[in-house]
Amino acid sequence: NYYRINLSEAEKKHQDYKSIGDLFIRRLKGGIRPVGVAACVHPADSRLTTFGPVEGDTLLQAKGRTYSLPEFVQDPHAINKWRGGFFATYYLCPTDYHRVHSPVKGEVTKVTVVPGALWPVNSWSVNAITNLFAINERVLVEMKTLYGSVLVVLVGATNVGKMSLSFDPEICSNQGGAVRTKEYHPPVHLEKGEELGTFHMGSTVVVLYSPEFVRNFDFTKKDPNEVVKVNAS
């Protein structure tokens, strides 16, 4: 009741969950979230907080605050790879369903787990802490699609150090140590809307679309729900 969770959408009745943690990572009933027909869809129940073109070596965190793109994705070649692309940032609050879904149909080629801090990602922190998303713990899922590369980044936060991936039970954050990278040969296929991973509470998802992907679509509309194919053929 405190978080206004819509239990009518949950896969089970509330008394069938073993713990609060079990309830937080609940699945939804089948058909509750029909997948949109566009080539890319939103990855989670969440609030879209920032979005826009990738124009330089930083991404917009909040008004007056940015964070380093190369540090965020742990790639010194990030500017050449993603400049001219598009990014979108989604915030999950405790009310939300906490599973993340693939925004596109594609192949997972690489996953990188980056240990880091667990600052909160609420409005105060996002507006006050510079480079927040590049210093917090995160899991980066790189995908190839027919239209170009897409990167889905799960960002940890206070009480959300644990993030897991649905397609690979060996990948789990909050383990400490060094940056860990795993490449997939063959790659792992995910359908658009298929479950990708889980926050074991709630946090932030950042999706990066490559310039190749953006050239196939119209990302100039003010409403990202209206992203459309440039050439319908």
Short mmCIF file of C-alpha atoms in Angstrom, two decimals:
data_model
loop_
_atom_site.label_atom_id
_atom_site.label_comp_id
_atom_site.label_asym_id
_atom_site.label_seq_id
_atom_site.Cartn_x
_atom_site.Cartn_y
_atom_site.Cartn_z
CA ASN A 1 0.00 0.00 0.00
CA TYR A 2 2.85 2.40 0.86
CA TYR A 3 4.43 2.06 -2.61
CA ARG A 4 1.06 1.71 -4.42
CA ILE A 5 2.14 -1.52 -6.10
CA ASN A 6 -0.43 -2.81 -8.58
CA LEU A 7 -0.65 -6.42 -7.40
CA SER A 8 -3.46 -7.16 -9.86
CA GLU A 9 -0.75 -7.31 -12.57
CA ALA A 10 1.53 -9.67 -10.63
CA GLU A 11 2.01 -13.28 -11.69
CA LYS A 12 1.17 -14.53 -8.16
CA LYS A 13 -0.98 -13.47 -5.22
CA HIS A 14 0.91 -11.40 -2.65
CA GLN A 15 0.83 -14.17 -0.04
CA ASP A 16 2.66 -16.51 -2.44
CA TYR A 17 5.84 -14.40 -2.42
CA LYS A 18 8.38 -15.62 0.11
CA SER A 19 9.87 -12.23 0.97
CA ILE A 20 9.85 -8.54 0.09
CA GLY A 21 12.80 -9.25 -2.23
CA ASP A 22 10.81 -11.98 -3.95
CA LEU A 23 7.92 -9.55 -4.43
CA PHE A 24 10.20 -6.85 -5.83
CA ILE A 25 11.44 -9.11 -8.64
CA ARG A 26 7.94 -10.38 -9.42
CA ARG A 27 7.00 -11.28 -12.96
CA LEU A 28 3.81 -9.97 -14.52
CA LYS A 29 0.86 -11.94 -15.83
CA GLY A 30 1.15 -12.90 -19.48
CA GLY A 31 -0.13 -10.27 -21.92
CA ILE A 32 -0.03 -7.40 -19.38
CA ARG A 33 2.64 -5.53 -21.41
CA PRO A 34 1.98 -6.05 -25.14
CA VAL A 35 5.14 -5.33 -27.12
CA GLY A 36 4.93 -2.34 -29.47
CA VAL A 37 5.32 -2.67 -33.23
CA ALA A 38 8.18 -0.14 -33.53
CA ALA A 39 11.72 -1.40 -34.10
CA CYS A 40 12.73 -0.21 -30.59
CA VAL A 41 10.59 -0.07 -27.47
CA HIS A 42 10.99 1.11 -23.88
CA PRO A 43 12.85 -1.49 -21.78
CA ALA A 44 11.07 -1.20 -18.42
CA ASP A 45 8.23 0.15 -16.34
CA SER A 46 9.86 3.45 -15.48
CA ARG A 47 10.01 7.20 -15.94
CA LEU A 48 11.88 8.53 -18.97
CA THR A 49 14.11 11.17 -17.35
CA THR A 50 16.52 12.32 -20.08
CA PHE A 51 17.02 11.56 -23.77
CA GLY A 52 18.67 13.09 -26.78
CA PRO A 53 21.45 12.87 -29.36
CA VAL A 54 24.97 11.79 -28.44
CA GLU A 55 26.97 14.86 -29.45
CA GLY A 56 30.33 14.66 -27.68
CA ASP A 57 32.13 12.89 -24.88
CA THR A 58 29.41 13.35 -22.25
CA LEU A 59 25.77 12.41 -21.74
CA LEU A 60 23.14 14.49 -19.99
CA GLN A 61 22.47 13.33 -16.43
CA ALA A 62 20.22 16.21 -15.38
CA LYS A 63 20.00 19.92 -16.07
CA GLY A 64 23.50 21.28 -15.51
CA ARG A 65 25.01 17.84 -14.86
CA THR A 66 26.71 15.46 -17.27
CA TYR A 67 28.73 12.26 -17.06
CA SER A 68 31.60 10.87 -19.09
CA LEU A 69 30.60 8.62 -21.98
CA PRO A 70 33.96 6.75 -22.22
CA GLU A 71 34.01 6.14 -18.46
CA PHE A 72 30.37 5.08 -18.44
CA VAL A 73 30.77 2.42 -21.13
CA GLN A 74 34.39 1.56 -20.21
CA ASP A 75 35.58 2.07 -23.77
CA PRO A 76 38.25 4.61 -24.86
CA HIS A 77 36.78 4.48 -28.40
CA ALA A 78 33.25 5.29 -27.19
CA ILE A 79 33.11 8.76 -28.75
CA ASN A 80 33.79 7.47 -32.27
CA LYS A 81 31.41 4.56 -31.76
CA TRP A 82 28.39 6.37 -30.30
CA ARG A 83 28.68 10.02 -31.41
CA GLY A 84 25.78 10.79 -33.72
CA GLY A 85 23.66 8.21 -31.95
CA PHE A 86 20.88 8.62 -29.40
CA PHE A 87 20.47 7.85 -25.70
CA ALA A 88 17.52 7.44 -23.34
CA THR A 89 17.58 7.20 -19.53
CA TYR A 90 14.87 5.43 -17.53
CA TYR A 91 14.38 5.60 -13.75
CA LEU A 92 12.68 2.74 -11.89
CA CYS A 93 11.14 3.55 -8.51
CA PRO A 94 10.14 1.01 -5.83
CA THR A 95 6.56 0.98 -7.17
CA ASP A 96 7.67 -0.35 -10.54
CA TYR A 97 7.97 -3.84 -11.94
CA HIS A 98 11.72 -4.47 -11.75
CA ARG A 99 12.53 -6.67 -14.70
CA VAL A 100 14.23 -5.14 -17.75
CA HIS A 101 13.37 -6.22 -21.28
CA SER A 102 15.26 -6.00 -24.53
CA PRO A 103 14.33 -2.79 -26.39
CA VAL A 104 15.21 -4.41 -29.74
CA LYS A 105 15.45 -7.71 -31.56
CA GLY A 106 19.11 -8.59 -31.74
CA GLU A 107 22.11 -10.63 -30.66
CA VAL A 108 23.96 -10.16 -27.37
CA THR A 109 27.66 -10.17 -28.22
CA LYS A 110 29.26 -8.96 -25.00
CA VAL A 111 28.48 -8.23 -21.36
CA THR A 112 30.66 -6.11 -19.07
CA VAL A 113 30.22 -5.88 -15.30
CA VAL A 114 31.72 -2.71 -13.81
CA PRO A 115 32.04 -2.66 -9.99
CA GLY A 116 31.50 0.74 -8.47
CA ALA A 117 29.76 2.92 -5.92
CA LEU A 118 26.12 2.58 -4.96
CA TRP A 119 25.01 6.19 -4.69
CA PRO A 120 21.23 6.70 -4.75
CA VAL A 121 19.85 7.71 -8.14
CA ASN A 122 16.94 9.80 -6.88
CA SER A 123 16.31 13.35 -8.06
CA TRP A 124 18.59 14.92 -5.43
CA SER A 125 21.56 12.69 -6.30
CA VAL A 126 21.15 13.00 -10.05
CA ASN A 127 21.11 16.79 -9.75
CA ALA A 128 23.91 17.03 -7.17
CA ILE A 129 26.53 14.36 -7.94
CA THR A 130 28.66 14.90 -11.06
CA ASN A 131 29.45 11.81 -13.15
CA LEU A 132 27.04 9.75 -11.03
CA PHE A 133 26.17 7.12 -13.63
CA ALA A 134 29.84 6.62 -14.51
CA ILE A 135 30.88 5.89 -10.91
CA ASN A 136 27.99 3.65 -9.83
CA GLU A 137 28.07 -0.11 -10.35
CA ARG A 138 26.66 -1.18 -13.70
CA VAL A 139 26.12 -4.04 -16.15
CA LEU A 140 26.55 -3.31 -19.87
CA VAL A 141 24.82 -5.52 -22.44
CA GLU A 142 26.00 -4.93 -26.01
CA MET A 143 23.75 -6.04 -28.86
CA LYS A 144 23.94 -6.16 -32.64
CA THR A 145 20.78 -5.61 -34.66
CA LEU A 146 19.88 -5.36 -38.33
CA TYR A 147 20.07 -1.58 -37.96
CA GLY A 148 23.24 -1.19 -35.88
CA SER A 149 24.59 -1.59 -32.35
CA VAL A 150 22.55 -1.02 -29.19
CA LEU A 151 23.89 -0.90 -25.63
CA VAL A 152 21.61 -1.53 -22.64
CA VAL A 153 23.17 -0.45 -19.33
CA LEU A 154 21.72 -1.39 -15.94
CA VAL A 155 22.94 1.07 -13.30
CA GLY A 156 23.03 0.07 -9.63
CA ALA A 157 22.09 2.27 -6.68
CA THR A 158 21.72 2.20 -2.90
CA ASN A 159 20.18 -1.16 -1.91
CA VAL A 160 20.33 -2.16 -5.59
CA GLY A 161 23.82 -3.54 -5.82
CA LYS A 162 22.56 -6.84 -7.18
CA MET A 163 21.66 -6.97 -10.87
CA SER A 164 21.29 -10.26 -12.73
CA LEU A 165 20.82 -11.24 -16.37
CA SER A 166 18.03 -13.55 -17.49
CA PHE A 167 19.94 -15.11 -20.38
CA ASP A 168 23.09 -15.88 -18.37
CA PRO A 169 22.77 -16.91 -14.69
CA GLU A 170 26.55 -16.65 -14.29
CA ILE A 171 26.40 -12.85 -14.64
CA CYS A 172 25.61 -11.06 -11.39
CA SER A 173 26.82 -7.75 -10.02
CA ASN A 174 27.71 -6.73 -6.44
CA GLN A 175 30.64 -9.15 -6.39
CA GLY A 176 33.44 -6.57 -6.08
CA GLY A 177 36.80 -7.12 -7.80
CA ALA A 178 37.82 -5.82 -11.22
CA VAL A 179 35.87 -5.09 -14.39
CA ARG A 180 34.70 -8.38 -15.91
CA THR A 181 33.88 -8.92 -19.59
CA LYS A 182 32.28 -11.92 -21.24
CA GLU A 183 31.93 -12.38 -25.01
CA TYR A 184 29.38 -14.74 -26.53
CA HIS A 185 30.31 -17.12 -29.35
CA PRO A 186 27.75 -17.70 -30.76
CA PRO A 187 25.85 -14.59 -29.67
CA VAL A 188 22.67 -14.90 -27.61
CA HIS A 189 19.49 -14.05 -29.52
CA LEU A 190 16.86 -11.89 -27.82
CA GLU A 191 13.50 -10.96 -29.25
CA LYS A 192 12.23 -7.42 -28.80
CA GLY A 193 10.47 -7.31 -25.44
CA GLU A 194 12.09 -10.50 -24.16
CA GLU A 195 13.25 -10.43 -20.56
CA LEU A 196 16.87 -9.30 -20.33
CA GLY A 197 17.67 -8.80 -16.65
CA THR A 198 16.50 -7.91 -13.16
CA PHE A 199 17.11 -5.19 -10.60
CA HIS A 200 16.75 -6.69 -7.17
CA MET A 201 14.89 -3.52 -6.20
CA GLY A 202 14.88 -0.54 -8.61
CA SER A 203 17.31 1.75 -10.36
CA THR A 204 18.20 3.16 -13.78
CA VAL A 205 18.50 1.86 -17.34
CA VAL A 206 20.40 3.78 -20.03
CA VAL A 207 19.98 2.69 -23.66
CA LEU A 208 22.45 3.85 -26.32
CA TYR A 209 21.62 3.59 -30.02
CA SER A 210 24.51 3.77 -32.49
CA PRO A 211 24.60 6.35 -35.32
CA GLU A 212 23.97 3.48 -37.78
CA PHE A 213 20.77 2.64 -35.93
CA VAL A 214 19.67 6.28 -35.76
CA ARG A 215 20.16 6.77 -39.51
CA ASN A 216 17.40 4.21 -40.10
CA PHE A 217 14.88 6.01 -37.91
CA ASP A 218 13.50 9.44 -37.06
CA PHE A 219 14.73 10.26 -33.55
CA THR A 220 14.04 13.99 -33.94
CA LYS A 221 10.49 13.90 -32.59
CA LYS A 222 10.02 15.36 -29.13
CA ASP A 223 8.07 12.29 -28.00
CA PRO A 224 10.35 9.19 -28.09
CA ASN A 225 7.18 7.06 -28.23
CA GLU A 226 6.88 8.25 -31.83
CA VAL A 227 10.22 6.96 -33.16
CA VAL A 228 9.44 5.77 -36.69
CA LYS A 229 11.21 4.11 -39.58
CA VAL A 230 12.62 6.62 -42.04
CA ASN A 231 12.19 4.30 -45.02
CA ALA A 232 9.11 2.12 -44.57
CA SER A 233 10.26 -0.22 -47.33
#
